[in-house]
Amino acid sequence: MITEYNFTSHRFKPTPGELDEAQDDFINPGVFARELAEFLISGLAQEGYAVKDRIVEDWGNWIEVQHDGKFALAVCCANLEDLGNGLTRHRVTTDPSTPHIRKFLRKIDVQPTVQALSAALSRILTASADITDITTG
């Protein structure tokens, strides 16, 4: 089950709010994800997914996806490293990232839902000419 995409792009840059510690979008020094999150939210909408919320975390952005299941479903994203020449390595993951989760002592099979979301992410990322060197995990 693919739950992680790493790729290179020159498209997603830090926004001014992500660089200013006094702003709500500030994450941590050198960490940014807003432009990538907005790109993913737009792509998810085109894929038929409604987004409930985008939350700034200390590692990047957490995008909660609306669905019929009884568990939280999200896409997580952030930059990984500056490669120079305007290129940055980024990571996009699903949450959950395992085929099953436990909730109130019950085992829930999340694999079909996560696989469908992951397939949508794959289509979104591969459709952009600005995204290269995609690897999965």
XYZ file of N, CA, C and O in Angstrom:
548
model
N 0.853 -1.175 0.000
C 0.000 0.000 0.000
C 0.900 1.240 0.000
O 1.709 1.412 0.902
N 0.753 2.079 -1.005
C 1.559 3.306 -1.101
C 0.915 4.396 -0.249
O -0.260 4.711 -0.421
N 1.693 4.943 0.669
C 1.181 6.002 1.546
C 2.095 7.214 1.584
O 1.829 8.159 2.321
N 3.180 7.174 0.808
C 4.146 8.280 0.839
C 4.665 8.564 -0.562
O 4.998 7.649 -1.312
N 4.727 9.849 -0.884
C 5.294 10.321 -2.149
C 6.357 11.366 -1.832
O 6.084 12.318 -1.105
N 7.547 11.174 -2.362
C 8.613 12.165 -2.266
C 8.900 12.628 -3.685
O 8.908 11.810 -4.612
N 9.149 13.910 -3.859
C 9.377 14.430 -5.207
C 10.161 15.726 -5.160
O 10.319 16.347 -4.103
N 10.625 16.129 -6.324
C 11.375 17.365 -6.492
C 10.529 18.354 -7.278
O 9.823 17.969 -8.218
N 10.602 19.634 -6.890
C 9.869 20.666 -7.619
C 10.476 22.040 -7.343
O 11.040 22.271 -6.276
N 10.302 22.915 -8.304
C 10.673 24.325 -8.112
C 9.434 25.170 -7.860
O 9.516 26.354 -7.597
N 8.264 24.536 -7.906
C 6.982 25.247 -7.842
C 6.604 25.739 -6.441
O 6.025 26.820 -6.298
N 6.860 24.985 -5.411
C 6.335 25.267 -4.075
C 7.383 25.958 -3.224
O 8.377 25.355 -2.835
N 7.141 27.215 -2.932
C 8.074 28.053 -2.177
C 7.452 28.434 -0.833
O 6.232 28.380 -0.665
N 8.255 28.860 0.119
C 7.671 29.342 1.379
C 6.937 30.659 1.157
O 7.386 31.494 0.382
N 5.797 30.808 1.803
C 5.058 32.064 1.734
C 5.624 33.009 2.794
O 6.264 32.552 3.752
N 5.389 34.313 2.669
C 5.922 35.242 3.671
C 5.500 34.894 5.103
O 6.290 35.020 6.037
N 4.272 34.420 5.291
C 3.802 34.054 6.624
C 4.524 32.857 7.215
O 4.620 32.706 8.428
N 5.032 31.985 6.355
C 5.760 30.812 6.839
C 7.180 31.162 7.277
O 7.830 30.381 7.970
N 7.651 32.332 6.863
C 9.002 32.763 7.215
C 9.034 33.697 8.417
O 10.097 33.986 8.950
N 7.841 34.164 8.840
C 7.745 35.150 9.920
C 7.169 34.489 11.168
O 5.999 34.091 11.188
N 7.970 34.381 12.202
C 7.564 33.703 13.433
C 6.324 34.312 14.081
O 5.618 33.650 14.836
N 6.012 35.557 13.780
C 4.849 36.218 14.363
C 3.545 35.852 13.641
O 2.467 36.190 14.114
N 3.622 35.155 12.518
C 2.438 34.835 11.715
C 1.889 33.447 12.051
O 2.616 32.566 12.512
N 0.587 33.251 11.787
C -0.069 31.969 12.054
C 0.475 30.833 11.185
O 0.412 29.670 11.578
N 0.953 31.144 9.984
C 1.446 30.106 9.088
C 2.887 29.689 9.368
O 3.397 28.759 8.745
N 3.552 30.365 10.302
C 4.915 29.974 10.652
C 4.884 28.572 11.247
O 4.081 28.265 12.115
N 5.760 27.712 10.750
C 5.807 26.328 11.228
C 7.015 26.162 12.138
O 6.898 26.071 13.346
N 8.159 26.102 11.560
C 9.455 26.013 12.216
C 10.462 26.586 11.241
O 10.208 26.615 10.032
N 11.609 27.019 11.692
C 12.589 27.562 10.749
C 12.901 26.560 9.635
O 13.185 25.392 9.894
N 12.782 27.021 8.389
C 13.105 26.182 7.241
C 12.025 25.211 6.816
O 12.197 24.469 5.850
N 10.888 25.179 7.511
C 9.810 24.252 7.170
C 8.672 25.045 6.531
O 8.231 26.050 7.069
N 8.199 24.570 5.367
C 7.080 25.240 4.705
C 6.232 24.224 3.955
O 6.717 23.167 3.570
N 4.948 24.554 3.765
C 4.040 23.612 3.107
C 2.789 24.259 2.532
O 2.000 23.585 1.889
N 2.554 25.546 2.762
C 1.274 26.144 2.380
C 0.980 26.033 0.888
O -0.115 25.623 0.494
N 1.924 26.408 0.019
C 1.659 26.351 -1.423
C 1.396 24.920 -1.879
O 0.513 24.678 -2.694
N 2.151 23.981 -1.349
C 1.926 22.579 -1.687
C 0.559 22.131 -1.171
O -0.189 21.450 -1.885
N 0.199 22.514 0.041
C -1.114 22.149 0.594
C -2.244 22.712 -0.269
O -3.211 22.005 -0.555
N -2.126 23.953 -0.692
C -3.168 24.549 -1.529
C -3.265 23.844 -2.883
O -4.362 23.628 -3.406
N -2.122 23.467 -3.451
C -2.098 22.698 -4.689
C -2.818 21.360 -4.492
O -3.630 20.949 -5.333
N -2.516 20.671 -3.399
C -3.147 19.384 -3.128
C -4.645 19.529 -2.869
O -5.444 18.707 -3.341
N -5.041 20.554 -2.144
C -6.469 20.784 -1.875
C -7.224 20.990 -3.181
O -8.300 20.424 -3.385
N -6.662 21.769 -4.080
C -7.285 21.987 -5.386
C -7.379 20.679 -6.173
O -8.410 20.358 -6.756
N -6.289 19.919 -6.171
C -6.291 18.639 -6.875
C -7.263 17.645 -6.270
O -7.951 16.916 -7.001
N -7.343 17.604 -4.947
C -8.283 16.706 -4.291
C -9.724 17.066 -4.654
O -10.553 16.174 -4.879
N -10.017 18.351 -4.734
C -11.366 18.779 -5.138
C -11.677 18.289 -6.547
O -12.784 17.809 -6.819
N -10.715 18.377 -7.441
C -10.912 17.893 -8.811
C -11.093 16.374 -8.850
O -11.727 15.847 -9.761
N -10.543 15.701 -7.855
C -10.676 14.244 -7.751
C -11.952 13.841 -7.006
O -12.206 12.665 -6.796
N -12.743 14.825 -6.560
C -14.000 14.540 -5.884
C -13.930 14.474 -4.367
O -14.893 14.080 -3.718
N -12.793 14.885 -3.802
C -12.642 14.882 -2.343
C -12.914 16.274 -1.783
O -12.405 17.257 -2.302
N -13.688 16.314 -0.710
C -13.913 17.567 0.009
C -12.928 17.636 1.165
O -12.682 16.643 1.846
N -12.375 18.801 1.367
C -11.414 19.002 2.447
C -12.122 19.698 3.602
O -12.780 20.717 3.416
N -11.984 19.147 4.805
C -12.598 19.725 5.990
C -11.769 20.868 6.558
O -12.310 21.860 7.017
N -10.430 20.701 6.541
C -9.588 21.692 7.202
C -8.138 21.512 6.774
O -7.729 20.421 6.395
N -7.379 22.595 6.859
C -5.922 22.568 6.695
C -5.342 23.099 7.989
O -5.644 24.214 8.400
N -4.525 22.292 8.641
C -3.971 22.659 9.939
C -2.456 22.735 9.839
O -1.817 21.827 9.301
N -1.900 23.816 10.353
C -0.453 23.982 10.391
C 0.082 23.221 11.603
O -0.327 23.472 12.737
N 0.959 22.271 11.346
C 1.605 21.483 12.401
C 3.070 21.883 12.480
O 3.553 22.630 11.643
N 3.793 21.359 13.447
C 5.200 21.736 13.589
C 6.098 21.097 12.537
O 7.246 21.465 12.387
N 5.587 20.157 11.755
C 6.345 19.462 10.713
C 5.872 19.829 9.306
O 6.463 19.410 8.328
N 4.740 20.542 9.175
C 4.172 20.866 7.856
C 2.681 21.134 7.965
O 2.215 21.725 8.933
N 1.904 20.691 6.966
C 0.455 20.898 6.950
C -0.272 19.561 6.964
O 0.139 18.599 6.310
N -1.365 19.520 7.712
C -2.244 18.362 7.826
C -3.562 18.764 7.193
O -4.185 19.749 7.620
N -3.981 18.052 6.147
C -5.191 18.377 5.399
C -6.222 17.286 5.672
O -6.085 16.154 5.195
N -7.247 17.608 6.445
C -8.265 16.605 6.766
C -9.237 16.461 5.608
O -9.788 17.449 5.112
N -9.442 15.220 5.191
C -10.295 14.896 4.052
C -11.610 14.325 4.567
O -11.620 13.434 5.418
N -12.709 14.838 4.038
C -14.030 14.359 4.432
C -14.304 13.021 3.762
O -13.999 12.827 2.587
N -14.863 12.087 4.530
C -15.236 10.778 3.981
C -16.258 10.142 4.913
O -16.588 10.684 5.959
N -16.770 8.983 4.497
C -17.844 8.334 5.250
C -17.356 7.428 6.381
O -18.163 6.942 7.162
N -16.075 7.189 6.470
C -15.542 6.289 7.489
C -15.590 6.879 8.885
O -15.799 8.082 9.074
N -15.351 6.022 9.859
C -15.379 6.441 11.269
C -13.965 6.636 11.799
O -13.644 6.215 12.912
N -13.123 7.255 10.988
C -11.746 7.535 11.377
C -11.295 8.784 10.630
O -11.876 9.160 9.605
N -10.285 9.438 11.167
C -9.749 10.632 10.513
C -8.932 10.209 9.294
O -8.159 9.257 9.341
N -9.135 10.925 8.193
C -8.405 10.689 6.955
C -7.753 12.007 6.565
O -8.415 13.040 6.537
N -6.447 11.957 6.297
C -5.748 13.198 6.007
C -4.617 12.986 5.017
O -4.135 11.869 4.812
N -4.208 14.114 4.434
C -3.010 14.192 3.609
C -2.061 15.122 4.354
O -2.457 16.193 4.805
N -0.819 14.698 4.496
C 0.190 15.486 5.193
C 1.263 15.892 4.184
O 1.607 15.107 3.303
N 1.780 17.120 4.317
C 2.790 17.559 3.354
C 3.761 18.552 3.978
O 3.410 19.273 4.907
N 4.978 18.549 3.433
C 6.014 19.487 3.878
C 7.206 19.392 2.933
O 7.321 18.444 2.155
N 8.069 20.384 3.036
C 9.332 20.318 2.317
C 10.284 19.417 3.098
O 10.157 19.257 4.305
N 11.241 18.832 2.372
C 12.251 17.991 3.015
C 13.624 18.649 3.011
O 14.281 18.723 4.033
N 14.050 19.093 1.816
C 15.374 19.713 1.744
C 15.487 20.603 0.520
O 14.865 20.362 -0.511
N 16.307 21.621 0.665
C 16.632 22.528 -0.432
C 17.756 21.888 -1.229
O 18.824 21.595 -0.687
N 17.514 21.654 -2.518
C 18.506 21.009 -3.369
C 19.359 22.010 -4.139
O 20.246 21.623 -4.881
N 19.071 23.305 -3.954
C 19.798 24.333 -4.697
C 19.156 24.587 -6.049
O 18.292 23.834 -6.501
N 19.554 25.645 -6.689
C 19.026 26.030 -8.003
C 17.504 26.144 -8.024
O 16.863 25.874 -9.031
N 16.904 26.502 -6.889
C 15.452 26.671 -6.820
C 14.665 25.384 -6.666
O 13.440 25.405 -6.661
N 15.343 24.247 -6.573
C 14.662 22.963 -6.432
C 14.561 22.568 -4.962
O 15.498 22.779 -4.189
N 13.430 21.989 -4.622
C 13.197 21.520 -3.261
C 12.623 20.112 -3.317
O 11.814 19.797 -4.194
N 13.031 19.282 -2.377
C 12.458 17.945 -2.223
C 11.300 18.066 -1.236
O 11.429 18.719 -0.193
N 10.159 17.468 -1.589
C 8.941 17.537 -0.767
C 8.451 16.128 -0.449
O 8.767 15.180 -1.151
N 7.605 16.043 0.583
C 6.978 14.777 0.953
C 5.478 14.993 1.133
O 5.044 15.972 1.743
N 4.706 14.026 0.619
C 3.259 13.973 0.818
C 2.942 12.574 1.322
O 3.397 11.581 0.745
N 2.190 12.489 2.410
C 1.815 11.192 2.973
C 0.322 11.152 3.268
O -0.338 12.189 3.355
N -0.180 9.946 3.449
C -1.559 9.782 3.905
C -1.540 9.477 5.398
O -0.567 8.957 5.936
N -2.620 9.809 6.050
C -2.824 9.440 7.441
C -4.261 8.941 7.551
O -5.178 9.725 7.269
N -4.443 7.679 7.860
C -3.486 6.707 8.322
C -2.552 6.224 7.204
O -2.825 6.393 6.016
N -1.480 5.582 7.648
C -0.492 5.062 6.707
C -0.346 3.546 6.835
O 0.594 2.967 6.310
N -1.272 2.928 7.527
C -1.277 1.478 7.703
C -2.615 0.923 7.219
O -3.612 1.658 7.163
N -2.678 -0.377 6.871
C -3.933 -0.948 6.365
C -5.048 -1.036 7.399
O -6.218 -1.085 7.049
N -4.659 -1.052 8.680
C -5.647 -1.165 9.764
C -5.293 -0.183 10.875
O -4.124 0.109 11.096
N -6.330 0.291 11.534
C -6.127 1.111 12.729
C -6.977 0.526 13.849
O -7.890 -0.264 13.590
N -6.680 0.926 15.050
C -7.490 0.497 16.194
C -8.173 1.724 16.777
O -7.567 2.774 16.946
N -9.455 1.551 17.039
C -10.239 2.628 17.632
C -11.225 1.986 18.609
O -12.030 1.148 18.206
N -11.138 2.390 19.860
C -12.002 1.832 20.908
C -11.966 0.304 20.903
O -12.991 -0.356 20.868
N -10.747 -0.238 20.887
C -10.498 -1.679 20.944
C -11.000 -2.443 19.716
O -11.056 -3.667 19.730
N -11.370 -1.721 18.679
C -11.808 -2.374 17.439
C -10.757 -2.162 16.362
O -10.145 -1.109 16.280
N -10.600 -3.157 15.537
C -9.697 -3.069 14.402
C -10.516 -2.625 13.189
O -11.519 -3.264 12.846
N -10.086 -1.534 12.559
C -10.811 -0.988 11.409
C -9.941 -1.129 10.172
O -8.784 -0.697 10.163
N -10.500 -1.734 9.118
C -9.801 -1.868 7.844
C -9.923 -0.549 7.090
O -10.999 -0.187 6.625
N -8.824 0.171 6.983
C -8.826 1.468 6.304
C -8.197 1.385 4.910
O -8.172 2.363 4.178
N -7.686 0.207 4.555
C -6.930 0.060 3.322
C -7.676 0.526 2.063
O -7.095 1.268 1.272
N -8.929 0.145 1.826
C -9.591 0.606 0.597
C -9.690 2.134 0.510
O -9.471 2.721 -0.552
N -9.992 2.770 1.626
C -10.123 4.229 1.661
C -8.777 4.900 1.435
O -8.663 5.851 0.653
N -7.740 4.398 2.112
C -6.399 4.980 1.974
C -5.857 4.735 0.567
O -5.244 5.621 -0.035
N -6.092 3.545 0.011
C -5.624 3.261 -1.346
C -6.283 4.186 -2.374
O -5.624 4.650 -3.302
N -7.562 4.451 -2.215
C -8.257 5.358 -3.138
C -7.695 6.769 -3.030
O -7.459 7.436 -4.044
N -7.452 7.232 -1.806
C -6.865 8.555 -1.611
C -5.455 8.598 -2.191
O -5.075 9.565 -2.861
N -4.676 7.568 -1.962
C -3.315 7.512 -2.485
C -3.305 7.523 -4.014
O -2.461 8.180 -4.629
N -4.229 6.810 -4.621
C -4.321 6.809 -6.086
C -4.644 8.209 -6.607
O -4.098 8.652 -7.623
N -5.522 8.921 -5.906
C -5.843 10.308 -6.286
C -4.604 11.185 -6.156
O -4.318 12.008 -7.041
N -3.833 11.019 -5.077
C -2.604 11.792 -4.903
C -1.618 11.499 -6.031
O -0.977 12.411 -6.558
N -1.509 10.250 -6.406
C -0.618 9.881 -7.505
C -1.014 10.595 -8.795
O -0.153 11.133 -9.506
N -2.297 10.609 -9.098
C -2.770 11.295 -10.316
C -2.494 12.795 -10.241
O -2.081 13.409 -11.230
N -2.714 13.396 -9.077
C -2.480 14.833 -8.898
C -1.007 15.156 -9.126
O -0.670 16.094 -9.857
N -0.131 14.401 -8.503
C 1.298 14.682 -8.582
C 1.864 14.401 -9.974
O 2.636 15.203 -10.509
N 1.491 13.285 -10.565
C 2.056 12.934 -11.881
C 1.503 13.821 -12.993
O 2.138 13.925 -14.044
N 0.364 14.456 -12.787
C -0.206 15.327 -13.811
C 0.494 16.670 -13.908
O 0.323 17.394 -14.892
N 1.290 17.019 -12.922
C 1.965 18.320 -12.910
C 3.366 18.202 -13.513
O 4.192 17.444 -13.016
N 3.608 18.981 -14.552
C 4.937 18.987 -15.190
C 5.991 19.584 -14.266
O 7.194 19.381 -14.483
N 5.571 20.317 -13.236
C 6.497 20.947 -12.289
C 7.002 19.987 -11.220
O 7.834 20.361 -10.402
N 6.480 18.769 -11.210
C 6.857 17.778 -10.209
C 7.634 16.666 -10.901
O 7.139 16.065 -11.859
N 8.841 16.393 -10.398
C 9.688 15.362 -11.012
C 10.265 14.443 -9.940
O 10.141 14.714 -8.744
N 10.906 13.399 -10.392
C 11.619 12.472 -9.507
C 10.737 11.954 -8.379
O 11.147 11.904 -7.215
N 9.526 11.507 -8.736
C 8.595 10.986 -7.728
C 9.036 9.591 -7.300
O 9.262 8.722 -8.142
N 9.155 9.403 -5.993
C 9.401 8.090 -5.426
C 8.284 7.800 -4.433
O 7.657 8.728 -3.899
N 8.022 6.541 -4.192
C 6.923 6.163 -3.292
C 7.442 5.273 -2.169
O 8.512 4.702 -2.248
N 6.637 5.211 -1.137
C 6.977 4.360 0.003
C 5.742 3.925 0.716
O 4.659 4.278 0.429
